[in-house]
Amino acid sequence: MSRDRLIYLPLGGAGEIGMNAYVYGYGPEGKERLILVDLGIAFPDMDTTPGVDIILPDVSWLMDKLDRLEAVFVTHAHEDHVGGIGHLHGRLGGPAVHCRRFTANHARRKLKEQGHDERAVVVSEPWPAQVEAGPFKVGFLPISHSIPESSALVIDTPAGRIVHTGDFKIDLVPVLGEAFDADSFREVAKGGVRALVCDSTNVFNKHEGRSESLVGPNIRELVAGSKGMFVATTFASNVARLVSLARAGEAAGRSICLMGRAMRRMTEAAVEEGILTDFPKTVSPEDAASLPRENLMLIVTGSQGERRAASAQLSQGKYFGMEMREGDTFLFSSKTIPGNEKEVARIMNAFSEMGVDVVTDDDGLFHVSGHANRPDLETMHALVDPASVIPMHGEHRHLREHARLARSLGREGVVAPNGTMLDLAGNKPTVIDRVETGRTYLDGSTLVGQFDGVVRDRIRMALNGHAVVAVMVEDDDQIMEEAWVSLRGLPESGRAGRDLAEEMERELGQRLGRVDTRTAGDDDALEALIKKAVHQVAQEEIGKRPEVTVLITRLASE
Amino acid sequence: MSRDRLIYLPLGGAGEIGMNAYVYGYGPEGKERLILVDLGIAFPDMDTTPGVDIILPDVSWLMDKLDRLEAVFVTHAHEDHVGGIGHLHGRLGGPAVHCRRFTANHARRKLKEQGHDERAVVVSEPWPAQVEAGPFKVGFLPISHSIPESSALVIDTPAGRIVHTGDFKIDLVPVLGEAFDADSFREVAKGGVRALVCDSTNVFNKHEGRSESLVGPNIRELVAGSKGMFVATTFASNVARLVSLARAGEAAGRSICLMGRAMRRMTEAAVEEGILTDFPKTVSPEDAASLPRENLMLIVTGSQGERRAASAQLSQGKYFGMEMREGDTFLFSSKTIPGNEKEVARIMNAFSEMGVDVVTDDDGLFHVSGHANRPDLETMHALVDPASVIPMHGEHRHLREHARLARSLGREGVVAPNGTMLDLAGNKPTVIDRVETGRTYLDGSTLVGQFDGVVRDRIRMALNGHAVVAVMVEDDDQIMEEAWVSLRGLPESGRAGRDLAEEMERELGQRLGRVDTRTAGDDDALEALIKKAVHQVAQEEIGKRPEVTVLITRLASE
């Protein structure tokens, strides 16, 4: 009889920063009982996923194994860890979702928004409490990060203990919530840890990480020296930062106004769960508008330049009655996530045109990262002292660098990108399967597969424009010699100023007039002929090759 | 009689980094004789300009003043300064294009490629030589940058002297070509300078700029310590860097192979113009393929992750017979221009998957900027000691910061973004007009205006998908009750798995069956009715609002 397997299978998050979803399993081959750690989303962009609302991990692999799925565990409330709960809970057969109180607040809302029963969410107390899920015992070990109640998971199995860090940094003075407690990790490590599954985001940053507590004094000084209205943006989920910002405003005698939906949601959740107890009093945007601007501090969403968020709105003009003016200060208490540079710069330039002073983390220590840098990863490896390190939460290059780091420190380091199934039960992790993984797009209200062609067609229309042709064929396969052409995303006129659609109609008229009955009776042949003609005219007139849709109407005899 | 004006009018480059085009004029109001400094392009992106090939400044303002345009002067051969010459030379009435030898080599090729007479390009010797152009005398004053023969322009007018820096850095040891010569600027400044029109790119960088000569030794050490094939990418136009790279390869006993069209063009031009005299011998890709990889160094295009360039191709598989393998090294001897982060990361991750070691300027001093940092700008202000500083070559925030810097140093600093016409003849620069400026898109072979709606429609199709509907109306305004729907960039099926196009056709069939003769006879009314129906079904089934094109075919009686 073959021994039981302890499997690790990332479905998302290992090979990208986003949409985390890690499967663990224990049992005989093909009968492993499963748990899922995190179920996050990633965000679309115009380059690769235009029109898509959110990107979810593809959980197809789990679909025929739902009877073996014991539960879902969520490490913390960031969207790339909890954001998929609402959209995928139903498909996963409605499993129990275990998390800590603050995370649960968000998970419940997400289930509710998608019409699921929020009672699937089970609040777990922190370690040493443990949740039993089949052969697993899972404990939430508090760890510092940039959102309240982040937890590493201590996953006990008959084959040994795994520590799954979730996202983390080593912060001894996190301003809000639990400080990093090295002792708790030492304690957990005592009996030996088979594998440390570990955050890799900042592996390329060689400096020691900086504490959240370093940011407050700088912000306080900046606010104290500002004259007009002071506006700050940060990640809404960074409740500690919101506290630092608000206290800086309060110290300068300013009234605090929170703007943007996420900002209000996060603080509400933090208050509801007893995390935020002494947040400075805030005023509503309506009341704020009537206060002298030098007595005001707005804390707003949109640090990444998101078009509909408060920052972008304020850079365009009035937002809930508030308006930026010359002499105001706008602080990005955030970093720009790679890919968002242009959107953020657009806001900065708009503020520059208004005469608003923009301050960023380039101008001083107004932001610290929520992730462990390289020296902090070394500390974590040393504390937990696992047999193997399995890097996660990173692009491929991060995983590879992190595995190298582990090896350089004398431990096994395994690069296991999405779809790599490892068995952790043996002497060292071994790859036992490669599973097809991918992305699922939430597009409006439907889920679209990555390879369905929907997004590909959108990209093609955006690059090439779209020519639409309607032709009619009479019942005796006589084509009406007129074709109707309509263009979208293409210039109206071509090289010599001629109307492009008319040129196409003229050319089509000529060609259709010469078509034999067989071609006229064959949709595919007719379509090919029409596309060819459209492409030829487009090439001559505008030097492009548009997408072409042909609508053939066949007239039935009456 | 009013005095003559000395006007400055940026049509591009002041408010963005790209498509530089600065008009100077001198003479009585409305009769100023004009020169144009630089005529560059900007590069499109998927977010704002999908499908566009290049972005040109809108030169409409010049169109009714071509008889007053004396000449074009080009400061250096970067695309954002010379790239528009070929596309706009004809529209500008074929003016003389003055530049130095290396720049002329590029300008001529660009004219030729667009079928213009390359003899319009006039080679100018460097300062103290001057070119007369109407009331202007213009001299090319050598200045260090990241491409050979960059020049500041010394623009003499009856109202005084202007120094237009072009792009520059202060590099005393530029490896190739002319070192920064402070004396020449002091000399030029002697009789007084009315205005310094000055590069603003790196105004936010507080450190002194670093010399190109610092890069070579680091590259040499890196190459010497590498085992497999060594591949480096950089900006092809940085000929000094190519020399540093090639020499490092040669020193390590490697054969040098240049890959990518721009790489070959730039080195050819540099050889033709006598700038590159002792470049190490290169081998062709064909010959390279037969050499042991540890004896090879490739220098390739695509440092910004451009999809068709050599770097991206190598990250995808074979390129001209060459292929990356585990143990090879890939050096980005470049920085990632904001907005290109994702494309560059994609390449890094692909190499990571192959086991290739990727080295970037984060790992050591393998790149230096070609632009003056803040302390270098201060040096330039001090050297030229102008009455006013007019920042250019920057986004609005750069211009504003640079003007502030000038003021902090006791000089007039004027923010004049694109379209701001200044008169420089008086005591201090005054804004005398605001001119409509914008962007023109080269799209395939035609020029498309920024506000023509073409690109807007592409973006909408990309975000929303496109539903196409064909209906027929008989000559008595009886609608055929069938409608044909074709979808692009939309999911095939909706909420309940129903075929989306069929659902729309069914709904349209019902509504069209109830249409009265008046609506049927009115294209606009009919189209509105159809769009409404399509939007409604789409909303219900997929939660989206697609773009809709309606093709109405009216059957004439026979």
CSV table of C-alpha atoms in Angstrom, one decimal, chain A residues 71-452:
chain,number,residue,atom,x,y,z
A,71,ALA,CA,-13.1,24.0,4.0
A,72,VAL,CA,-11.6,27.3,2.9
A,73,PHE,CA,-9.2,29.3,5.1
A,74,VAL,CA,-8.6,33.0,4.4
A,75,THR,CA,-5.4,34.6,5.8
A,76,HIS,CA,-6.5,38.2,5.6
A,77,ALA,CA,-8.9,40.6,4.0
A,78,HIS,CA,-7.0,42.0,1.0
A,79,GLU,CA,-8.8,41.5,-2.3
A,80,ASP,CA,-6.2,39.3,-3.7
A,81,HIS,CA,-6.9,36.8,-0.9
A,82,VAL,CA,-10.6,37.2,-0.1
A,83,GLY,CA,-12.0,38.9,-3.2
A,84,GLY,CA,-13.1,35.7,-5.0
A,85,ILE,CA,-15.1,34.3,-2.1
A,86,GLY,CA,-18.4,35.8,-3.3
A,87,HIS,CA,-18.0,34.9,-6.9
A,88,LEU,CA,-16.8,31.3,-6.4
A,89,HIS,CA,-18.4,30.1,-3.2
A,90,GLY,CA,-21.4,28.7,-5.1
A,91,ARG,CA,-19.2,26.9,-7.6
A,92,LEU,CA,-17.2,25.3,-4.8
A,93,GLY,CA,-20.4,23.9,-3.3
A,94,GLY,CA,-20.7,26.4,-0.5
A,95,PRO,CA,-17.8,25.2,1.8
A,96,ALA,CA,-17.2,26.6,5.3
A,97,VAL,CA,-15.0,29.7,5.1
A,98,HIS,CA,-12.8,30.1,8.2
A,99,CYS,CA,-11.1,33.3,9.1
A,100,ARG,CA,-10.5,35.8,11.8
A,101,ARG,CA,-13.1,38.4,12.9
A,102,PHE,CA,-12.1,41.3,10.7
A,103,THR,CA,-11.6,39.1,7.6
A,104,ALA,CA,-14.9,37.5,8.3
A,105,ASN,CA,-16.6,40.8,8.2
A,106,HIS,CA,-15.5,41.2,4.6
A,107,ALA,CA,-16.1,37.6,3.6
A,108,ARG,CA,-19.6,37.8,4.9
A,109,ARG,CA,-20.3,40.9,2.9
A,110,LYS,CA,-19.0,39.4,-0.2
A,111,LEU,CA,-21.1,36.3,0.2
A,112,LYS,CA,-24.2,38.4,0.8
A,113,GLU,CA,-23.5,40.7,-2.2
A,114,GLN,CA,-23.5,37.6,-4.4
A,115,GLY,CA,-26.7,36.2,-2.8
A,116,HIS,CA,-25.0,33.4,-0.8
A,117,ASP,CA,-25.6,32.5,2.8
A,118,GLU,CA,-23.2,34.5,4.9
A,119,ARG,CA,-23.4,31.9,7.6
A,120,ALA,CA,-20.8,29.8,5.7
A,121,VAL,CA,-18.3,32.2,7.3
A,122,VAL,CA,-16.9,30.8,10.5
A,123,VAL,CA,-14.9,33.1,12.8
A,124,SER,CA,-11.8,31.5,14.2
A,125,GLU,CA,-9.9,32.6,17.3
A,126,PRO,CA,-6.2,33.1,16.8
A,127,TRP,CA,-3.6,30.5,17.6
A,128,PRO,CA,-3.3,28.4,19.7
A,129,ALA,CA,-6.9,27.7,18.7
A,130,GLN,CA,-7.2,25.2,15.8
A,131,VAL,CA,-9.8,24.4,13.3
A,132,GLU,CA,-10.3,20.8,12.4
A,133,ALA,CA,-10.9,20.1,8.7
A,134,GLY,CA,-10.6,16.5,7.8
A,135,PRO,CA,-7.1,15.4,8.4
A,136,PHE,CA,-6.0,19.0,8.9
A,137,LYS,CA,-5.8,21.1,12.0
A,138,VAL,CA,-5.4,24.7,11.1
A,139,GLY,CA,-4.5,27.6,13.4
A,140,PHE,CA,-4.4,31.3,12.7
A,141,LEU,CA,-1.1,32.7,13.9
A,142,PRO,CA,-1.1,36.5,14.0
A,143,ILE,CA,1.4,38.1,11.8
A,144,SER,CA,2.1,41.8,10.9
A,145,HIS,CA,1.1,43.1,7.5
A,146,SER,CA,-0.7,46.1,6.2
A,147,ILE,CA,-4.3,45.2,7.2
A,148,PRO,CA,-5.7,44.2,10.5
A,149,GLU,CA,-5.6,40.6,11.8
A,150,SER,CA,-3.4,39.1,9.1
A,151,SER,CA,-2.5,35.6,10.0
A,152,ALA,CA,0.0,32.9,9.0
A,153,LEU,CA,-1.6,29.5,9.0
A,154,VAL,CA,-0.2,26.7,11.0
A,155,ILE,CA,-1.3,23.6,9.1
A,156,ASP,CA,-0.9,20.4,11.0
A,157,THR,CA,-1.3,17.1,9.1
A,158,PRO,CA,-0.5,13.5,10.0
A,159,ALA,CA,2.7,14.0,7.9
A,160,GLY,CA,3.8,17.0,9.8
A,161,ARG,CA,3.4,20.7,10.2
A,162,ILE,CA,3.4,23.3,7.5
A,163,VAL,CA,3.6,27.1,8.1
A,164,HIS,CA,1.9,29.1,5.4
A,165,THR,CA,2.9,32.8,6.1
A,166,GLY,CA,0.2,34.5,4.0
A,167,ASP,CA,1.3,38.1,3.3
A,168,PHE,CA,3.6,39.5,6.0
A,169,LYS,CA,6.2,41.9,7.1
A,170,ILE,CA,8.2,41.9,10.4
A,171,ASP,CA,6.9,44.9,12.2
A,172,LEU,CA,7.5,45.2,15.9
A,173,VAL,CA,5.5,48.5,16.2
A,174,PRO,CA,2.6,48.2,13.7
A,175,VAL,CA,0.7,51.2,15.2
A,176,LEU,CA,-2.5,49.1,15.1
A,177,GLY,CA,-3.1,45.5,16.0
A,178,GLU,CA,-0.7,42.7,16.6
A,179,ALA,CA,3.0,43.3,16.5
A,180,PHE,CA,5.2,40.6,15.0
A,181,ASP,CA,5.9,38.1,17.7
A,182,ALA,CA,9.0,36.1,17.0
A,183,ASP,CA,8.4,33.9,20.0
A,184,SER,CA,5.2,32.6,18.7
A,185,PHE,CA,6.9,31.5,15.5
A,186,ARG,CA,9.8,29.9,17.5
A,187,GLU,CA,7.2,28.1,19.5
A,188,VAL,CA,5.3,26.8,16.5
A,189,ALA,CA,8.6,25.7,15.0
A,190,LYS,CA,9.6,23.6,18.0
A,191,GLY,CA,8.4,20.3,16.9
A,192,GLY,CA,9.9,20.7,13.4
A,193,VAL,CA,8.3,22.2,10.3
A,194,ARG,CA,8.1,20.3,7.1
A,195,ALA,CA,7.6,23.3,4.8
A,196,LEU,CA,7.5,27.1,5.0
A,197,VAL,CA,5.2,28.4,2.3
A,198,CYS,CA,6.3,31.9,2.2
A,199,ASP,CA,5.5,35.4,0.8
A,200,SER,CA,8.0,36.4,-1.9
A,201,THR,CA,6.9,39.9,-3.0
A,202,ASN,CA,9.9,41.9,-1.8
A,203,VAL,CA,12.6,39.3,-2.2
A,204,PHE,CA,14.5,41.7,-4.5
A,205,ASN,CA,14.6,44.4,-1.8
A,206,LYS,CA,17.8,44.1,0.0
A,207,HIS,CA,17.1,46.5,2.9
A,208,GLU,CA,15.5,45.6,6.1
A,209,GLY,CA,11.8,46.4,6.2
A,210,ARG,CA,10.6,49.5,7.9
A,211,SER,CA,7.9,49.8,10.6
A,212,GLU,CA,4.6,51.4,10.1
A,213,SER,CA,5.4,53.4,13.2
A,214,LEU,CA,8.1,55.4,11.2
A,215,VAL,CA,5.5,56.9,8.9
A,216,GLY,CA,3.3,58.8,11.4
A,217,PRO,CA,5.8,61.4,12.6
A,218,ASN,CA,6.7,62.4,9.0
A,219,ILE,CA,3.1,62.7,8.1
A,220,ARG,CA,2.4,64.7,11.2
A,221,GLU,CA,5.3,67.1,10.4
A,222,LEU,CA,4.1,67.5,6.8
A,223,VAL,CA,0.5,68.2,7.8
A,224,ALA,CA,1.6,70.7,10.5
A,225,GLY,CA,3.5,72.7,7.9
A,226,SER,CA,0.7,72.8,5.3
A,227,LYS,CA,-1.4,75.8,4.6
A,228,GLY,CA,-4.4,75.0,2.5
A,229,MET,CA,-6.5,71.9,2.5
A,230,PHE,CA,-4.6,68.7,3.1
A,231,VAL,CA,-5.6,65.6,1.2
A,232,ALA,CA,-4.0,62.2,1.6
A,233,THR,CA,-4.6,59.0,-0.2
A,234,THR,CA,-3.5,55.5,0.8
A,235,PHE,CA,-4.7,51.9,0.5
A,236,ALA,CA,-8.1,51.9,2.3
A,237,SER,CA,-7.3,48.6,3.9
A,238,ASN,CA,-4.3,49.9,5.7
A,239,VAL,CA,-6.2,50.9,8.8
A,240,ALA,CA,-3.0,51.6,10.7
A,241,ARG,CA,-2.1,54.2,8.1
A,242,LEU,CA,-5.6,55.7,8.3
A,243,VAL,CA,-5.0,56.1,12.0
A,244,SER,CA,-1.6,57.7,11.5
A,245,LEU,CA,-3.1,60.1,8.9
A,246,ALA,CA,-6.1,61.0,10.9
A,247,ARG,CA,-4.0,61.6,14.1
A,248,ALA,CA,-1.7,63.9,12.1
A,249,GLY,CA,-4.7,65.8,10.9
A,250,GLU,CA,-6.2,66.0,14.4
A,251,ALA,CA,-2.8,67.2,15.9
A,252,ALA,CA,-2.9,70.0,13.3
A,253,GLY,CA,-6.4,71.0,14.4
A,254,ARG,CA,-8.0,69.7,11.2
A,255,SER,CA,-11.3,68.0,10.9
A,256,ILE,CA,-11.0,64.6,9.2
A,257,CYS,CA,-13.2,63.6,6.3
A,258,LEU,CA,-13.1,60.1,4.8
A,259,MET,CA,-14.0,60.0,1.1
A,260,GLY,CA,-14.5,57.0,-1.2
A,261,ARG,CA,-16.5,53.9,-0.6
A,262,ALA,CA,-13.6,51.6,0.3
A,263,MET,CA,-12.4,54.0,2.9
A,264,ARG,CA,-15.7,54.1,4.6
A,265,ARG,CA,-16.2,50.3,4.4
A,266,MET,CA,-12.8,49.5,5.9
A,267,THR,CA,-13.2,51.9,8.8
A,268,GLU,CA,-16.7,50.6,9.4
A,269,ALA,CA,-15.6,47.0,9.5
A,270,ALA,CA,-12.7,48.0,11.8
A,271,VAL,CA,-15.1,49.7,14.2
A,272,GLU,CA,-17.6,46.9,14.0
A,273,GLU,CA,-15.0,44.4,14.9
A,274,GLY,CA,-13.6,46.4,17.8
A,275,ILE,CA,-10.3,47.1,16.1
A,276,LEU,CA,-10.7,50.9,15.7
A,277,THR,CA,-11.5,52.3,19.1
A,278,ASP,CA,-10.1,55.8,19.2
A,279,PHE,CA,-10.2,57.0,15.7
A,280,PRO,CA,-10.5,60.8,15.6
A,281,LYS,CA,-14.0,62.1,15.0
A,282,THR,CA,-14.8,62.5,11.3
A,283,VAL,CA,-17.1,64.9,9.5
A,284,SER,CA,-19.2,64.1,6.4
A,285,PRO,CA,-18.3,65.5,3.0
A,286,GLU,CA,-21.4,67.7,3.3
A,287,ASP,CA,-20.2,69.2,6.6
A,288,ALA,CA,-16.6,69.4,5.4
A,289,ALA,CA,-17.6,71.6,2.5
A,290,SER,CA,-18.7,74.3,4.9
A,291,LEU,CA,-15.4,74.3,6.9
A,292,PRO,CA,-12.5,76.6,6.2
A,293,ARG,CA,-10.1,74.5,4.0
A,294,GLU,CA,-7.1,75.1,6.2
A,295,ASN,CA,-9.0,73.3,8.9
A,296,LEU,CA,-9.7,70.2,6.8
A,297,MET,CA,-8.0,67.0,6.1
A,298,LEU,CA,-9.4,64.6,3.5
A,299,ILE,CA,-8.4,60.9,3.5
A,300,VAL,CA,-9.4,59.5,0.2
A,301,THR,CA,-9.3,56.4,-2.0
A,302,GLY,CA,-7.6,56.0,-5.3
A,303,SER,CA,-3.8,55.9,-4.6
A,304,GLN,CA,-3.4,53.8,-7.7
A,305,GLY,CA,-5.1,56.3,-10.0
A,306,GLU,CA,-8.3,54.3,-10.3
A,307,ARG,CA,-10.6,56.3,-12.6
A,308,ARG,CA,-13.7,56.4,-10.4
A,309,ALA,CA,-12.0,56.7,-7.0
A,310,ALA,CA,-11.9,59.9,-5.0
A,311,SER,CA,-8.3,61.0,-6.0
A,312,ALA,CA,-9.0,60.8,-9.7
A,313,GLN,CA,-12.4,62.6,-9.2
A,314,LEU,CA,-10.7,65.4,-7.2
A,315,SER,CA,-8.1,65.8,-9.9
A,316,GLN,CA,-10.9,66.4,-12.4
A,317,GLY,CA,-13.0,68.9,-10.5
A,318,LYS,CA,-15.6,68.8,-7.8
A,319,TYR,CA,-16.3,65.6,-5.8
A,320,PHE,CA,-19.0,65.7,-3.2
A,321,GLY,CA,-18.8,69.4,-3.1
A,322,MET,CA,-15.0,69.4,-2.4
A,323,GLU,CA,-12.5,70.9,-4.9
A,324,MET,CA,-8.7,71.2,-4.8
A,325,ARG,CA,-7.1,74.7,-5.1
A,326,GLU,CA,-3.8,76.4,-5.4
A,327,GLY,CA,-2.0,76.1,-2.1
A,328,ASP,CA,-3.5,72.7,-1.1
A,329,THR,CA,-1.4,69.7,-0.5
A,330,PHE,CA,-2.0,66.2,-1.8
A,331,LEU,CA,-0.1,63.3,-0.3
A,332,PHE,CA,0.4,59.9,-1.8
A,333,SER,CA,0.9,57.9,1.3
A,334,SER,CA,1.4,54.8,-0.9
A,335,LYS,CA,3.5,53.3,-3.5
A,336,THR,CA,2.5,53.0,-7.2
A,337,ILE,CA,2.0,49.4,-8.0
A,338,PRO,CA,3.8,48.5,-11.3
A,339,GLY,CA,1.5,49.1,-14.2
A,340,ASN,CA,-0.3,52.0,-12.6
A,341,GLU,CA,2.4,54.7,-13.2
A,342,LYS,CA,0.6,56.4,-16.0
A,343,GLU,CA,-2.7,56.7,-14.2
A,344,VAL,CA,-1.0,58.0,-11.1
A,345,ALA,CA,1.1,60.5,-13.1
A,346,ARG,CA,-2.1,61.7,-14.8
A,347,ILE,CA,-3.5,62.7,-11.4
A,348,MET,CA,-0.3,64.3,-10.3
A,349,ASN,CA,-0.2,66.4,-13.5
A,350,ALA,CA,-3.8,67.5,-13.1
A,351,PHE,CA,-3.1,68.6,-9.6
A,352,SER,CA,0.1,70.4,-10.8
A,353,GLU,CA,-2.1,72.3,-13.2
A,354,MET,CA,-4.3,73.4,-10.3
A,355,GLY,CA,-1.3,74.6,-8.3
A,356,VAL,CA,-1.7,71.8,-5.8
A,357,ASP,CA,1.5,70.6,-4.1
A,358,VAL,CA,1.9,66.9,-4.6
A,359,VAL,CA,4.0,64.9,-2.1
A,360,THR,CA,4.9,61.3,-2.7
A,361,ASP,CA,7.0,58.7,-0.9
A,362,ASP,CA,10.0,60.0,-3.0
A,363,ASP,CA,9.8,63.1,-1.0
A,364,GLY,CA,10.1,61.4,2.4
A,365,LEU,CA,9.2,58.4,4.4
A,366,PHE,CA,5.4,58.6,3.9
A,367,HIS,CA,4.9,55.0,3.1
A,368,VAL,CA,6.3,51.6,4.1
A,369,SER,CA,5.6,48.3,2.4
A,370,GLY,CA,3.5,45.6,3.9
A,371,HIS,CA,5.8,42.8,2.7
A,372,ALA,CA,8.9,41.3,4.1
A,373,ASN,CA,12.2,42.3,2.4
A,374,ARG,CA,15.0,39.9,1.8
A,375,PRO,CA,16.6,40.2,5.3
A,376,ASP,CA,13.2,39.8,6.8
A,377,LEU,CA,12.6,36.6,4.8
A,378,GLU,CA,15.9,35.4,6.1
A,379,THR,CA,14.7,36.0,9.6
A,380,MET,CA,11.5,34.1,8.9
A,381,HIS,CA,13.4,31.2,7.5
A,382,ALA,CA,15.6,31.1,10.6
A,383,LEU,CA,12.7,31.4,13.0
A,384,VAL,CA,10.6,28.6,11.5
A,385,ASP,CA,13.7,26.6,10.4
A,386,PRO,CA,11.7,24.4,8.0
A,387,ALA,CA,13.1,21.5,6.0
A,388,SER,CA,11.9,23.2,2.8
A,389,VAL,CA,10.9,26.7,1.7
A,390,ILE,CA,8.2,26.9,-0.9
A,391,PRO,CA,8.0,30.5,-2.2
A,392,MET,CA,4.6,31.8,-3.1
A,393,HIS,CA,2.9,35.2,-3.7
A,394,GLY,CA,5.2,36.4,-6.4
A,395,GLU,CA,5.9,36.4,-10.1
A,396,HIS,CA,8.1,33.6,-11.4
A,397,ARG,CA,11.3,35.7,-10.9
A,398,HIS,CA,10.4,36.3,-7.3
A,399,LEU,CA,9.7,32.6,-6.6
A,400,ARG,CA,13.0,31.7,-8.2
A,401,GLU,CA,15.0,34.3,-6.3
A,402,HIS,CA,13.4,33.3,-3.1
A,403,ALA,CA,14.1,29.6,-3.6
A,404,ARG,CA,17.7,30.5,-4.3
A,405,LEU,CA,17.8,32.5,-1.1
A,406,ALA,CA,16.5,29.5,0.8
A,407,ARG,CA,19.2,27.3,-0.8
A,408,SER,CA,21.9,29.8,0.0
A,409,LEU,CA,20.8,29.5,3.6
A,410,GLY,CA,21.1,25.7,3.5
A,411,ARG,CA,17.5,24.7,3.1
A,412,GLU,CA,15.6,23.1,0.3
A,413,GLY,CA,14.0,25.8,-1.9
A,414,VAL,CA,11.3,24.7,-4.4
A,415,VAL,CA,10.0,26.8,-7.3
A,416,ALA,CA,6.4,25.7,-7.7
A,417,PRO,CA,4.4,28.0,-9.9
A,418,ASN,CA,0.7,27.7,-10.4
A,419,GLY,CA,-0.4,24.2,-11.4
A,420,THR,CA,2.6,22.5,-9.9
A,421,MET,CA,1.5,19.7,-7.5
A,422,LEU,CA,4.1,18.9,-4.9
A,423,ASP,CA,4.0,16.0,-2.4
A,424,LEU,CA,5.5,17.2,0.9
A,425,ALA,CA,5.2,13.9,2.7
A,426,GLY,CA,8.5,12.4,1.6
A,427,ASN,CA,12.1,13.4,2.5
A,428,LYS,CA,11.9,16.4,0.3
A,429,PRO,CA,9.2,18.0,-1.8
A,430,THR,CA,8.7,16.3,-5.2
A,431,VAL,CA,6.7,17.4,-8.2
A,432,ILE,CA,4.0,14.8,-8.7
A,433,ASP,CA,1.8,16.5,-11.2
A,434,ARG,CA,1.3,19.5,-13.4
A,435,VAL,CA,-2.3,20.7,-13.4
A,436,GLU,CA,-3.8,23.0,-16.0
A,437,THR,CA,-4.5,26.4,-14.4
A,438,GLY,CA,-5.5,29.7,-15.7
A,439,ARG,CA,-7.7,32.7,-15.1
A,440,THR,CA,-11.4,33.2,-15.2
A,441,TYR,CA,-12.8,36.6,-16.0
A,442,LEU,CA,-15.8,38.1,-14.4
A,443,ASP,CA,-17.2,40.1,-17.2
A,444,GLY,CA,-20.4,42.0,-16.3
A,445,SER,CA,-22.4,39.3,-14.7
A,446,THR,CA,-20.9,36.3,-16.4
A,447,LEU,CA,-17.7,34.2,-16.0
A,448,VAL,CA,-15.7,34.0,-19.2
A,449,GLY,CA,-12.7,31.7,-19.7
A,450,GLN,CA,-9.3,33.0,-20.5
A,451,PHE,CA,-9.2,31.2,-23.8
A,452,ASP,CA,-12.8,31.8,-24.9
